[in-house]
mmCIF file of C-alpha atoms in Angstrom:
data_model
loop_
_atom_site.group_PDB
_atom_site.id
_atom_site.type_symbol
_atom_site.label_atom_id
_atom_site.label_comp_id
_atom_site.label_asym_id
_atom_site.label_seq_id
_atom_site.Cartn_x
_atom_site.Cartn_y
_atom_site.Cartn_z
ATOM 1 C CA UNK D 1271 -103.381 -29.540 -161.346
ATOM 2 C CA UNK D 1272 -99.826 -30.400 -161.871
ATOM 3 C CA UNK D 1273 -99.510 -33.340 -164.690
ATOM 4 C CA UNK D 1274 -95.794 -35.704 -164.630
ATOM 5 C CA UNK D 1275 -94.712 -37.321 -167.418
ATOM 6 C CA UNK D 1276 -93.633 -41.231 -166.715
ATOM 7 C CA UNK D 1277 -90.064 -42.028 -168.915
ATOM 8 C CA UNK D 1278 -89.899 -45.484 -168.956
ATOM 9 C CA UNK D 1279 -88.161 -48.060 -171.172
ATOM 10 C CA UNK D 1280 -90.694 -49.784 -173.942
ATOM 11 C CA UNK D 1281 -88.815 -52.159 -176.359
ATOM 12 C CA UNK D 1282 -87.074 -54.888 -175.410
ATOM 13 C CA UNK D 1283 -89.503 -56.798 -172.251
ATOM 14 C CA UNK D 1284 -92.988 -54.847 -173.574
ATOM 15 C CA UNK D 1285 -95.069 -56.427 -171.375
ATOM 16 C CA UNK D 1286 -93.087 -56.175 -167.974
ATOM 17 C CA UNK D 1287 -92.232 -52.605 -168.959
ATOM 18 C CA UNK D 1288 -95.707 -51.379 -169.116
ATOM 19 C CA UNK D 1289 -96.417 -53.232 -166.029
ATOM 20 C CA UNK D 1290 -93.792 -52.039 -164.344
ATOM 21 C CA UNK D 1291 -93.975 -48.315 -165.392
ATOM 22 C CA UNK D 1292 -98.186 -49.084 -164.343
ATOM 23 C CA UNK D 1293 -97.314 -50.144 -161.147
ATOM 24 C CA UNK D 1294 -94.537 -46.641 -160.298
ATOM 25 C CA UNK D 1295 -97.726 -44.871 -161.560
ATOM 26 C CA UNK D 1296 -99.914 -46.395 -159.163
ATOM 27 C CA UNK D 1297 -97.859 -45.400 -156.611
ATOM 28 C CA UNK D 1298 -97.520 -42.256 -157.184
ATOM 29 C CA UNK D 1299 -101.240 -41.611 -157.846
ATOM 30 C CA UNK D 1300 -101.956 -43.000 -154.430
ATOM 31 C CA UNK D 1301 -99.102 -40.962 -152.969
ATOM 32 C CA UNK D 1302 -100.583 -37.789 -154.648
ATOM 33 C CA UNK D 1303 -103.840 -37.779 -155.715
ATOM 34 C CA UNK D 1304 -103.564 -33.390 -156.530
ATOM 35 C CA UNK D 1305 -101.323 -34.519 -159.349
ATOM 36 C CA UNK D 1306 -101.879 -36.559 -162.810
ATOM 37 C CA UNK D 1307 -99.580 -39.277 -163.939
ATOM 38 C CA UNK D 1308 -99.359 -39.592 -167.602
ATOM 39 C CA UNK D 1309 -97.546 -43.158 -168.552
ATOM 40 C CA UNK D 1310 -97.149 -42.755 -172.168
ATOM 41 C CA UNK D 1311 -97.212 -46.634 -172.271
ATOM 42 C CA UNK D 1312 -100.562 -46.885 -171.504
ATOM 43 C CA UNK D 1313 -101.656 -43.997 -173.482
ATOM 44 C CA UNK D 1314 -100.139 -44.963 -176.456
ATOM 45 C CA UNK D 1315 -101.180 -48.478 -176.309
ATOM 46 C CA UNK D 1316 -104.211 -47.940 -178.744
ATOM 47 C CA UNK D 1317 -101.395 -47.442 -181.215
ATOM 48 C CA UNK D 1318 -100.205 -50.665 -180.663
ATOM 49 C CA UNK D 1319 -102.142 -52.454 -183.684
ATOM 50 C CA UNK D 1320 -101.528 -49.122 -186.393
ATOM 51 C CA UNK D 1321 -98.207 -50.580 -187.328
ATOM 52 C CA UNK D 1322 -96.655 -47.109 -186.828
ATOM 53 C CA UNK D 1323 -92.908 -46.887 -187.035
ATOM 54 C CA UNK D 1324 -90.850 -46.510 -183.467
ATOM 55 C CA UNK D 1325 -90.033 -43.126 -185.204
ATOM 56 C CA UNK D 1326 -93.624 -42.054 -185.298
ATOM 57 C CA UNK D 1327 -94.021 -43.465 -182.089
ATOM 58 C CA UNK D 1328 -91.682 -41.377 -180.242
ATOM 59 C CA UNK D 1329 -92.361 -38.392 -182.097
ATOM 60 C CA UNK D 1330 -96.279 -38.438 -180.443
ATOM 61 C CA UNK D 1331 -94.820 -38.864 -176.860
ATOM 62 C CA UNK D 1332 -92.799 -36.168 -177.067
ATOM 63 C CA UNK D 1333 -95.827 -34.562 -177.946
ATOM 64 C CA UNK D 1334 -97.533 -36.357 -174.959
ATOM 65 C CA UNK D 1335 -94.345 -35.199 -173.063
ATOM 66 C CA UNK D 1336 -94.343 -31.611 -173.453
ATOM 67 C CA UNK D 1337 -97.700 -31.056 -172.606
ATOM 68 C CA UNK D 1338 -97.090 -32.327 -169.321
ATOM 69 C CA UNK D 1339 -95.718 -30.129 -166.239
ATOM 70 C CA UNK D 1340 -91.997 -32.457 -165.770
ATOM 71 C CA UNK D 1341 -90.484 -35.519 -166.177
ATOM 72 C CA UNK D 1342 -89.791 -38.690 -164.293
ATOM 73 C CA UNK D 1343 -87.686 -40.977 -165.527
ATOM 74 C CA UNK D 1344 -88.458 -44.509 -164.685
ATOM 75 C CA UNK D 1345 -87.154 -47.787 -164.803
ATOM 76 C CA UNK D 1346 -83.816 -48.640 -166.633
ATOM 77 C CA UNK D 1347 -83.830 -45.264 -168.375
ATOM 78 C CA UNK D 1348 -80.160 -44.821 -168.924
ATOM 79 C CA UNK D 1349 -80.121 -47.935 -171.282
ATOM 80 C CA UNK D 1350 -83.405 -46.706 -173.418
ATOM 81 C CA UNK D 1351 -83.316 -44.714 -176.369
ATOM 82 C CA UNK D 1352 -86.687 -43.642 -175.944
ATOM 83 C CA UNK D 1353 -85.877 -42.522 -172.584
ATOM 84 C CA UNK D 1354 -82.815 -40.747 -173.372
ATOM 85 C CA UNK D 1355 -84.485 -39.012 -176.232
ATOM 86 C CA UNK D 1356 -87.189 -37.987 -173.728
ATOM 87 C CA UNK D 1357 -84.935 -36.514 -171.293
ATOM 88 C CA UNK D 1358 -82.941 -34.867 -173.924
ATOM 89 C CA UNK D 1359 -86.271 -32.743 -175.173
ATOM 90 C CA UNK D 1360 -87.458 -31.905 -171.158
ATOM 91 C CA UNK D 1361 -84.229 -30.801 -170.656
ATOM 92 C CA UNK D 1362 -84.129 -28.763 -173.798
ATOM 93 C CA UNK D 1363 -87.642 -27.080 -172.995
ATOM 94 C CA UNK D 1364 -86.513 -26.781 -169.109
ATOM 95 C CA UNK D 1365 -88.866 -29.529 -167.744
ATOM 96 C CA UNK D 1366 -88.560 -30.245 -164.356
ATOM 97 C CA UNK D 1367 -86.745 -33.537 -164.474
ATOM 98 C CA UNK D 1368 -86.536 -36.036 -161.912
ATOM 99 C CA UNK D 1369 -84.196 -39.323 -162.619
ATOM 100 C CA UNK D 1370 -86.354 -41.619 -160.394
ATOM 101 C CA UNK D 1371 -89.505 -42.199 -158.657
ATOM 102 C CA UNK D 1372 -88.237 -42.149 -155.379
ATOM 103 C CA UNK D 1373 -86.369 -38.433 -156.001
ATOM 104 C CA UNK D 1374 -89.874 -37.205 -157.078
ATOM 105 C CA UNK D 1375 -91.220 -38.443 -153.423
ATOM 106 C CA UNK D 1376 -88.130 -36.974 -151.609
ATOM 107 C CA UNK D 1377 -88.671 -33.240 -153.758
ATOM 108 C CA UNK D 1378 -92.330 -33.658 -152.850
ATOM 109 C CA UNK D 1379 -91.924 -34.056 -149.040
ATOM 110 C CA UNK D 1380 -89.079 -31.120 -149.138
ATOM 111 C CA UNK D 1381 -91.727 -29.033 -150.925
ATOM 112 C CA UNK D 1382 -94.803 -30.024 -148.407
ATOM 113 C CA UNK D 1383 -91.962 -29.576 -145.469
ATOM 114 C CA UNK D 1384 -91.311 -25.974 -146.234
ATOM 115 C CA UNK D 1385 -95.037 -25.441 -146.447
ATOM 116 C CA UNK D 1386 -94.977 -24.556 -150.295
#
């Protein structure tokens, strides 16, 4: 089972980021259920409380990152260091990268099209 990686912008608007980048998840869950949808916002939320520096932060979702399959980059990536560090390293480790929800659903139905 193929697992994506969700890039999207944290700091700034916390709580309508995560709910944001929660509801482009749901989407794409319901859209493919044969594929996992990690949202490092939700999974690192226990982390929330630990007091861990946005260094130490990032450093575990890269983690999160490269055991995933590819990359899509969510939200108003191109303005978030996070995100730009997180494209940076799937690039560097030849992810699969996709710079938006919606090109992730148009590669999908190309790829289900040509009967792969």
């Amino acid at each position: 089972m193929e697992v994506m990686y969700i890039s999207h912008p944290y700091t700034g608007n916390e709580k309508e980021n995560r709910k944001d980048a929660r509801r482009i998840t749901k989407i794409l869950a319901s859209l493919y259920p044969d594929t996992v949808f990690l949202s490092p916002l939700d999974a690192m939320r226990p982390v929330d409380d630990a007091n861990l520096a946005y260094s130490d932060v990032l450093l575990q979702t890269l983690e999160l990152m490269d055991r995933c399959d590819g990359v899509i980059m969510t939200g108003d990536w191109l303005c978030s260091d996070g995100c730009q560090s997180e494209i940076a390293s799937a690039l560097l480790s030849r992810k699969p990268v996709y710079v938006s929800a919606k090109q992730y659903i148009c590669f999908r139905k190309l790829k289900e099209a040509a009967g792969a």
